[in-house]
XYZ file of C-alpha atoms in Angstrom:
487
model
C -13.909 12.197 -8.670
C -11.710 13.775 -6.183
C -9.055 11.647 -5.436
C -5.439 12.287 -5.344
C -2.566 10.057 -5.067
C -0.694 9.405 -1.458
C 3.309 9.505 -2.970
C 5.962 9.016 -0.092
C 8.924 10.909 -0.764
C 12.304 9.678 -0.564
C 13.932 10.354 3.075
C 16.860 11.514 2.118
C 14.176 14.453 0.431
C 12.055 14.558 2.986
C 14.078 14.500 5.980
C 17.515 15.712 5.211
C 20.632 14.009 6.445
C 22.352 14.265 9.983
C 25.384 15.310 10.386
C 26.398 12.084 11.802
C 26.125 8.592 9.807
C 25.063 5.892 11.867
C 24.438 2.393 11.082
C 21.112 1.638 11.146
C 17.658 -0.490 10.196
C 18.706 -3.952 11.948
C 16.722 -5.093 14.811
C 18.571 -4.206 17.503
C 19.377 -0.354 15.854
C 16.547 1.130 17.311
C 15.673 1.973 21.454
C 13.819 -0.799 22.704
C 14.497 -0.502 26.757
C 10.622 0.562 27.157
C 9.203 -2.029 25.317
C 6.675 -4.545 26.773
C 6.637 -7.800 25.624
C 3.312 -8.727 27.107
C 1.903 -5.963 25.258
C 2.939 -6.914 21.971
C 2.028 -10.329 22.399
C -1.429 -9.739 22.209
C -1.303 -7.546 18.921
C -4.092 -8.922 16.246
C -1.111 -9.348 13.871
C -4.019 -9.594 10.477
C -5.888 -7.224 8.818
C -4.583 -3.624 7.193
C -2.936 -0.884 9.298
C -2.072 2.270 8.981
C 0.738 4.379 10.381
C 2.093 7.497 10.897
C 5.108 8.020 11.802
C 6.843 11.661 12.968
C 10.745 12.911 13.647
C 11.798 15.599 15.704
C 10.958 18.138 13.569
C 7.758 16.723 12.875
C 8.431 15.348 9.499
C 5.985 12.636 8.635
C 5.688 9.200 6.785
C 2.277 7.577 6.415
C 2.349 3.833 6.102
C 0.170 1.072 4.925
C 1.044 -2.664 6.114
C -1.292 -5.766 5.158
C -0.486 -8.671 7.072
C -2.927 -11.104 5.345
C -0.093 -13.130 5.308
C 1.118 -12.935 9.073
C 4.384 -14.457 7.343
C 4.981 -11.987 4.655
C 3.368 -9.020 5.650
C 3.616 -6.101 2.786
C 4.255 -2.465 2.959
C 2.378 -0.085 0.330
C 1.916 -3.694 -1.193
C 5.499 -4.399 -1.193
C 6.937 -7.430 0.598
C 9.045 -6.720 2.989
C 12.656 -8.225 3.487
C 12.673 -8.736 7.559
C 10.069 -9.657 10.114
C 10.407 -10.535 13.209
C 7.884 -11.250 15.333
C 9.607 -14.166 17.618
C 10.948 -11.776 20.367
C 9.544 -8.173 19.107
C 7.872 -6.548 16.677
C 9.667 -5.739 13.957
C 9.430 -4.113 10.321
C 11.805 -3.410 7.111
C 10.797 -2.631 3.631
C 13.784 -1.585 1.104
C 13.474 -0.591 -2.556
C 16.426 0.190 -4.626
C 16.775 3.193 -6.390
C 17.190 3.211 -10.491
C 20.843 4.597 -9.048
C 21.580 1.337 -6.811
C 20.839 2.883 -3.759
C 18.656 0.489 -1.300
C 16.922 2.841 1.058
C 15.466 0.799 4.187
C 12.497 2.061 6.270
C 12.877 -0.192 9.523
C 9.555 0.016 12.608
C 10.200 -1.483 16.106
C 6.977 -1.743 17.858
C 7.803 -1.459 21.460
C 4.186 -0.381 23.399
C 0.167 -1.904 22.202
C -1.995 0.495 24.640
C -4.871 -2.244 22.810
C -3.839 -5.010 20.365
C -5.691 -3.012 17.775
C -2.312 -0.433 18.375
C 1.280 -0.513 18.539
C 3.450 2.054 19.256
C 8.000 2.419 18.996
C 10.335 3.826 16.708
C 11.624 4.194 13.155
C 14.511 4.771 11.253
C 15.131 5.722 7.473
C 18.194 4.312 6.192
C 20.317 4.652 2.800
C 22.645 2.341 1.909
C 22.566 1.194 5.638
C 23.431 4.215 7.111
C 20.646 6.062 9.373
C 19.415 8.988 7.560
C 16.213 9.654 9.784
C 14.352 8.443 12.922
C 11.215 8.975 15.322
C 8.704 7.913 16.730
C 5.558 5.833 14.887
C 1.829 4.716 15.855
C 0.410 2.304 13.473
C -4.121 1.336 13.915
C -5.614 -1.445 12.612
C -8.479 -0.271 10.622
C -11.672 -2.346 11.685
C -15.058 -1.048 11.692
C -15.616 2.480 14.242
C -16.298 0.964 17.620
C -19.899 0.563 18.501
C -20.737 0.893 14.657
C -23.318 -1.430 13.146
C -22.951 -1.901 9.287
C -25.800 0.847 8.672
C -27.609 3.581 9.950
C -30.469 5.910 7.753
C -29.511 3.822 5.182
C -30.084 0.433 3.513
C -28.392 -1.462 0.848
C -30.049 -1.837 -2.274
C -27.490 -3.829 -4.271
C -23.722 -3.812 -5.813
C -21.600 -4.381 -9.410
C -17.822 -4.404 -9.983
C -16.242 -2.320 -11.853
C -14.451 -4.852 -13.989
C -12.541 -1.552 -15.949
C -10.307 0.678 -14.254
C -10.587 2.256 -10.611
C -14.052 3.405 -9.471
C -13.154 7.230 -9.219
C -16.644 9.752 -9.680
C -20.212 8.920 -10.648
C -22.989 10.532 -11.494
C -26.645 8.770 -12.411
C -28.970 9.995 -14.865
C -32.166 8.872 -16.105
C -31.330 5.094 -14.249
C -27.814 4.444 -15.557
C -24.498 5.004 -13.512
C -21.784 7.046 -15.184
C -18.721 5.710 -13.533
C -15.318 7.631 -14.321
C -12.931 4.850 -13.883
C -9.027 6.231 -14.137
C -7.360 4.319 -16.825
C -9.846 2.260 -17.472
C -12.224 5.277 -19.251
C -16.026 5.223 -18.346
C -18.315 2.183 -17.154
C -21.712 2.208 -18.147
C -24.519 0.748 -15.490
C -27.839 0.148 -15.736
C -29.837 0.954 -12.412
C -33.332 1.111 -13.211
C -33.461 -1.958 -10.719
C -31.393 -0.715 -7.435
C -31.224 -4.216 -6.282
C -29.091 -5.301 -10.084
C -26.760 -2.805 -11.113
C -25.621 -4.148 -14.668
C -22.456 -3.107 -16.196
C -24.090 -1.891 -20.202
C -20.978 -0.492 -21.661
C -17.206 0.463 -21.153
C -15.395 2.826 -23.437
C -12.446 5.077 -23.345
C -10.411 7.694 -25.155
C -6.827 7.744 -26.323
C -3.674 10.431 -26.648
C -2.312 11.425 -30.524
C 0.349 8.473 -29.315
C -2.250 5.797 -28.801
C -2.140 6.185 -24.934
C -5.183 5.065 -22.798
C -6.561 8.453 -21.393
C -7.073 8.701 -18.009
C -11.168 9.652 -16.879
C -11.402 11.674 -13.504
C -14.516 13.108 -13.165
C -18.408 12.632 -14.462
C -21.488 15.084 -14.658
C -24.503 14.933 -16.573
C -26.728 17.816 -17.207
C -29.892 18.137 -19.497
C -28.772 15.064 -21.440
C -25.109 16.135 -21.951
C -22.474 13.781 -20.755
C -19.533 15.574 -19.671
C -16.059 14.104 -18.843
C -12.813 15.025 -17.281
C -10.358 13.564 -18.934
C -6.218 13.681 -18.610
C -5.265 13.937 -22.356
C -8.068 15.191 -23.735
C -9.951 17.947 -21.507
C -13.222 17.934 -21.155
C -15.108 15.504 -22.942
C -18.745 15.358 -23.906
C -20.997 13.166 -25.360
C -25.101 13.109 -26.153
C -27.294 11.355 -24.619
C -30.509 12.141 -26.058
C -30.889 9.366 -28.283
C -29.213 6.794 -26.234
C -27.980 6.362 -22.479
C -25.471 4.703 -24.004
C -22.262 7.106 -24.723
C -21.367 6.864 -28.415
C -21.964 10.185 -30.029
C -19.111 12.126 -29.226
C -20.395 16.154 -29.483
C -16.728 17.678 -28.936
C -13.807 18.756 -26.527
C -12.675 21.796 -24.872
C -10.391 23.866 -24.506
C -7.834 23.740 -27.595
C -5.371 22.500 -27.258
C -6.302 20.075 -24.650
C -5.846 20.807 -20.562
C -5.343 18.079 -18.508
C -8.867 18.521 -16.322
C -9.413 16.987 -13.021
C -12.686 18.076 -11.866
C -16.198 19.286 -12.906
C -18.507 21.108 -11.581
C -22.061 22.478 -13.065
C -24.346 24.655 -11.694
C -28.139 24.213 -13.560
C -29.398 27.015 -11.826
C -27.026 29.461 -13.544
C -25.926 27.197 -16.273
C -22.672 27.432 -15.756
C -20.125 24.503 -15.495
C -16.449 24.866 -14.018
C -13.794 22.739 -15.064
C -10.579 22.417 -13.272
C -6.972 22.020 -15.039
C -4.180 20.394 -13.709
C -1.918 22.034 -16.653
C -3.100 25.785 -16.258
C -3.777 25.838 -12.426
C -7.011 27.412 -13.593
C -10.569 26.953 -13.438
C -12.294 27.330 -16.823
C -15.722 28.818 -16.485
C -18.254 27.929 -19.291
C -21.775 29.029 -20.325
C -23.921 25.457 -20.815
C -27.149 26.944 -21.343
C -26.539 25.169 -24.440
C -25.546 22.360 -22.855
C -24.343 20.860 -26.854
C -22.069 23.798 -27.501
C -20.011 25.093 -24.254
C -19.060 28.498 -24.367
C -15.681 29.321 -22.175
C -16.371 32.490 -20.536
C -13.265 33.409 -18.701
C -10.515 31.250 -16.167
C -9.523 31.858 -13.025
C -6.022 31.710 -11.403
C -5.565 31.681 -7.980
C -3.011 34.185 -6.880
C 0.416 32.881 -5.678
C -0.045 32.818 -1.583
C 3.262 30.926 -1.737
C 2.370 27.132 -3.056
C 2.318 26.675 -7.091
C -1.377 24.380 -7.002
C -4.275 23.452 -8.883
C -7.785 23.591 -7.978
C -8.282 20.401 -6.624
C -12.210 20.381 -7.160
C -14.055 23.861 -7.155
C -18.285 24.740 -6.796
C -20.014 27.867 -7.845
C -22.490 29.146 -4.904
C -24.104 32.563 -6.645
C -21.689 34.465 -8.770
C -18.602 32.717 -6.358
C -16.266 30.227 -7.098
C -14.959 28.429 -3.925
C -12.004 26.381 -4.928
C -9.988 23.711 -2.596
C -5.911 24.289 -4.080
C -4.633 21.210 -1.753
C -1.531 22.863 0.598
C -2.667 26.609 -1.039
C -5.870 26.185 1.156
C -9.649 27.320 -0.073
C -9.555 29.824 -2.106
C -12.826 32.474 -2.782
C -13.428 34.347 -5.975
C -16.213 36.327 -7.976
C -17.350 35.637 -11.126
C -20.212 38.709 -11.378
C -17.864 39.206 -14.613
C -16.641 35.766 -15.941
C -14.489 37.308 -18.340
C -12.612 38.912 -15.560
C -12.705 37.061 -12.121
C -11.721 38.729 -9.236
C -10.059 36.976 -6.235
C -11.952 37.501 -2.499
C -10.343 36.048 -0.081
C -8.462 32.304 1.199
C -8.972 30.056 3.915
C -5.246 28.171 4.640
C -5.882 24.907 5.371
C -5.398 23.841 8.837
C -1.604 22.680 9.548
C -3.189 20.126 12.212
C -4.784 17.681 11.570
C -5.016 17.628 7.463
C -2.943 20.010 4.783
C -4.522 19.150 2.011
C -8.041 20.769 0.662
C -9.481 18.496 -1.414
C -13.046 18.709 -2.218
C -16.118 21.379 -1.846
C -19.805 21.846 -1.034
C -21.378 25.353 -0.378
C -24.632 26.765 0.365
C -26.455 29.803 1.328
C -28.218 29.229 4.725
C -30.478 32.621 5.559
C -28.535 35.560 3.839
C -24.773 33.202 5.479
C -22.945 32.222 2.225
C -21.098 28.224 3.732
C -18.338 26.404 2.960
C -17.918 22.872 3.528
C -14.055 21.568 2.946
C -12.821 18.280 3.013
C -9.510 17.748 3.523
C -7.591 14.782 2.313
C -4.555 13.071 3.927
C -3.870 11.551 7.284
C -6.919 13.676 9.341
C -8.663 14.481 6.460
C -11.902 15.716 7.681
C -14.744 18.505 7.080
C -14.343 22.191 7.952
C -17.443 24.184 7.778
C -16.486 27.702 7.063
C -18.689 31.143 7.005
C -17.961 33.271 4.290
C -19.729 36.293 5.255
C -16.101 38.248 5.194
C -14.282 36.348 2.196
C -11.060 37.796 3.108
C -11.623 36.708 6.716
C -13.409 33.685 6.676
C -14.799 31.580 9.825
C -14.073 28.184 10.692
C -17.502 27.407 12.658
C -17.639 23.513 13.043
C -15.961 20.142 12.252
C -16.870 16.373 11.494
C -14.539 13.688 11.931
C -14.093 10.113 12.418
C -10.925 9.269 13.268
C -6.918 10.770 12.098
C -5.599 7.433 10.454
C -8.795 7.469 8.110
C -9.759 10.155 5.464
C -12.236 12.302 4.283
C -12.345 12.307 0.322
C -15.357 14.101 -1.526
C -18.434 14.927 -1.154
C -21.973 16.009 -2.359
C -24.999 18.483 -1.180
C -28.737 17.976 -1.443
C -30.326 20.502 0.731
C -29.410 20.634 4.516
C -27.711 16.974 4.019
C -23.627 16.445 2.949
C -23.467 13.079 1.292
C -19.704 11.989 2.325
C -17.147 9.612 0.497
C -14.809 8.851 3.719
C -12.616 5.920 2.458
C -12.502 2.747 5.018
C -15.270 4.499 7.084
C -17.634 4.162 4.176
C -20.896 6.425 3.398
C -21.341 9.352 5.769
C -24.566 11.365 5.982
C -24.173 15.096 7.651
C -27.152 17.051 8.597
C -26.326 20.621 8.524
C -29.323 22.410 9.147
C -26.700 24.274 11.664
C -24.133 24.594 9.775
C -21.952 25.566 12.412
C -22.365 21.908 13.957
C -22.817 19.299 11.530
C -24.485 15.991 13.066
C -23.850 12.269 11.610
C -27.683 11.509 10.285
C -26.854 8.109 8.590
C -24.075 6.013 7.807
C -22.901 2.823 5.809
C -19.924 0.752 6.544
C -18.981 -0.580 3.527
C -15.244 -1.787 4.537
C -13.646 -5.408 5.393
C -10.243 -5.958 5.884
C -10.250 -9.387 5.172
C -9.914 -9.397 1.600
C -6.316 -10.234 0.290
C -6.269 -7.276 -2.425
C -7.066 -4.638 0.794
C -4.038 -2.651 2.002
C -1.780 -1.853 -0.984
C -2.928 2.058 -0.522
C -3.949 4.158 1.703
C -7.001 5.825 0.026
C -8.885 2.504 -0.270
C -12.692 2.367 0.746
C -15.628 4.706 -0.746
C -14.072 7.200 -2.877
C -17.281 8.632 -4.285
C -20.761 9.669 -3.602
C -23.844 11.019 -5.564
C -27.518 11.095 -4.104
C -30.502 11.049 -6.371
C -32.134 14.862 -6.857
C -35.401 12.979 -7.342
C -37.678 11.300 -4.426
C -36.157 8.003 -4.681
C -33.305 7.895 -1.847
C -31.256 6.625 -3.662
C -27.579 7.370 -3.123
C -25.171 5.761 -5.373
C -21.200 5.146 -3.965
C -17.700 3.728 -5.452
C -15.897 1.866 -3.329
C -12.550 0.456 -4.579
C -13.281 -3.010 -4.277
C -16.927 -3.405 -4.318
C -17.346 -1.492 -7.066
C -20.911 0.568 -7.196
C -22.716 0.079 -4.174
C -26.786 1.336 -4.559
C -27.920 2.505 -1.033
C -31.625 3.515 0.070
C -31.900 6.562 2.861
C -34.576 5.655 5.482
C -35.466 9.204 6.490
């Protein structure tokens, strides 16, 4: 899976302090001579929202409110200790620091263009005193406007994933691999699409007894391989049962945390990306039963210390997405000794964060297809042609406060994870201008456990290589969702 955690920064980190101290983050603290009353009476105070708000120097905070409780609305699924919404609309969360320090984040909605949206001000306050301030917008999120629940695709059936947090799958021979985060690997059956049934849960532990922590799932030729946190990669046969229990070994020693995989069964070639190295580990799995590390790539310093994120192999290239470092391009004609070709930074506006890959060869035009993760987390498609002066060529989005989060190729289609705005389908037989081909809306925001975190919704995708339709999702909530494409 490729899914990173949203961490808000302290504002006294991420903003700096003015010179002046001000009091600050009480109701009447912040500007509120434009504000329209009849406006924000007709906000739809329910459902989850997100928020971004922006200083002067364009320093942002991302926000996530749930007001299933109209009452006691929560904040990043915190309650918060004042709400007013008698004679404005008005905000504060406050956590205190392990030092004793309370540090208040205070929102004054003062404008609703739609009562979907409410726009005003914010302040960041420590120990009372003002530390930062600007300007916010928060969204509900509620189905894309005109949206019915599918298009190109129909739903088959669904299971929760009792274990964990639904992170990566991958289905092989009609069971569902499911990488679950702390909760190690849940086993489904899905030789009926319309029953998903959970056959097995396992997981791993550190030399202390710790619960490892599973990322990422890929089968190939009957080889299960995992990407684990405290014990690399992970893999396990399954020639004699579906079922995981025959543990074959682990790579490398001593143990890398990894956080992605990628194989390539043309080549036979897997990549496996390390949080503790920065690098990407390139192996030989012609033997699928006995990995052989070939070589590891490090990214060369462009001024951000990374890790590669999620990386794919298109020919003898590695194209690896290194968060704030951008897309990076290297070869691997020698694995023993790869040679870097060439970065794309990733855009400044709207998303800084490359996140996950899909690449392809269209004519003799070696593509990139980046998804960016964050608040306008979206996909870039890039030409390659020149690796050191690569060509953004055409974009997909949905919509700023909702992101982008992995994604997977068959063909001329991109199979898209894109959090509350579900399953996305991408034709790209011009890959220059991808087109939406199918989609399915998998979110509600009705549910009291929605809105603790921003990256909620359909975090992964995998469609069938065989003549089924099939495409298999993870959604947060929901579990694993089985979808049909109606082509």
């Amino acid at each position: 899976m490729k899914h990173i955690l949203l961490v808000l920064p302290l504002a006294v980190l991420l903003f700096g302090c003015p010179e002046k101290e001000e009091p600050g983050c009480e109701p009447d603290s912040l500007p509120q001579d434009t504000c329209s009353a009849e406006e924000l009476a007709t906000v739809e105070v329910a459902g989850v929202w997100h928020g971004l708000g922006e200083d002067a120097t364009g320093n942002r905070l991302v926000t996530v409110t749930s007001f299933h409780d109209p009452a006691a609305p929560k904040m990043e699924g915190r309650e918060l200790d004042l709400v007013d919404f008698t004679e404005r609309f008005f905000l504060r969360s406050a956590t205190t620091s392990s030092g004793g320090r309370v540090e208040q984040r205070a929102f004054t909605g003062c404008r609703a263009p739609d009562p979907r949206t409410v726009q005003g001000n914010f302040q960041i306050c420590v120990d009372g005193v003002e530390r930062a301030k600007g300007t916010f917008e928060m969204k509900r999120i509620v189905r894309l406007a005109g949206e019915e629940e599918a298009s190109g695709l129909t739903f088959e059936g669904e299971a929760r994933v009792t274990q964990g947090t639904p992170l990566d799958v991958f289905v092989h021979n009609g069971y569902a691999y499911v990488a679950s985060g702390a909760g190690g690997m849940n086993v489904f059956n899905v030789t009926d699409p319309a029953h998903p049934a959970l056959e097995h849960q396992f997981n791993r532990s550190d030399s202390l007894g710790n619960a490892d922590y599973f990322y990422d799932v890929w089968v190939h030729q009957d080889v299960l391989y995992v990407a684990s946190r405290f014990n690399g990669l992970l893999y396990f046969d399954l020639a004699v049962s579906p079922i995981p229990s025959t543990e074959l070994n682990r790579q490398p020693s001593p143990p890398e945390a990894i956080r992605s995989i990628y194989v390539d069964p043309v080549s036979n070639r897997l990549l496996a990306n390390s949080i503790d190295s920065g690098h990407v580990l390139i192996f030989n799995v012609a033997n699928p039963r006995s990995p052989v590390l070939l070589g590891r790539f490090a990214a060369a310093d462009l001024g951000l210390s990374n890790y590669p994120h999620h990386s794919v192999l298109e020919g003898d290239r590695i194209y690896g997405a290194y968060g704030g470092l951008g897309l990076v391009a290297a070869s691997i004609a020698q694995p023993g000794v790869p040679t870097q070709l060439g970065n794309a930074a990733s855009p400044l506006e709207p998303a800084r964060n490359s996140h996950a890959l899909a690449a392809a060869t269209f004519g003799t035009t070696p593509w990139v297809f980046e998804i960016s993760e964050g608040w306008g987390g979206h996909v870039r498609a890039l030409d390659f042609t020149t690796p050191t002066a690569p060509v953004p060529a055409g974009e997909y989005a949905t919509r700023p406060e909702v992101s982008a989060n992995q994604v997977d190729r068959v063909g001329n289609r991109l199979y898209l994870a894109y959090h509350q705005d579900g399953v996305r389908i991408l034709d790209i037989t011009n890959p220059a201008a991808p087109v939406l081909a199918g989609h399915f809306n998998a979110w509600s925001d009705t549910s009291a456990t929605r809105g603790n975190f921003f990256y909620e919704g359909v975090t992964a995708v995998h469609a069938a290589r065989d003549a089924s339709g099939l495409v298999y999702a993870l959604e947060s909530e929901r579990g694993l969702i089985v979808l049909r494409e109606v082509l």
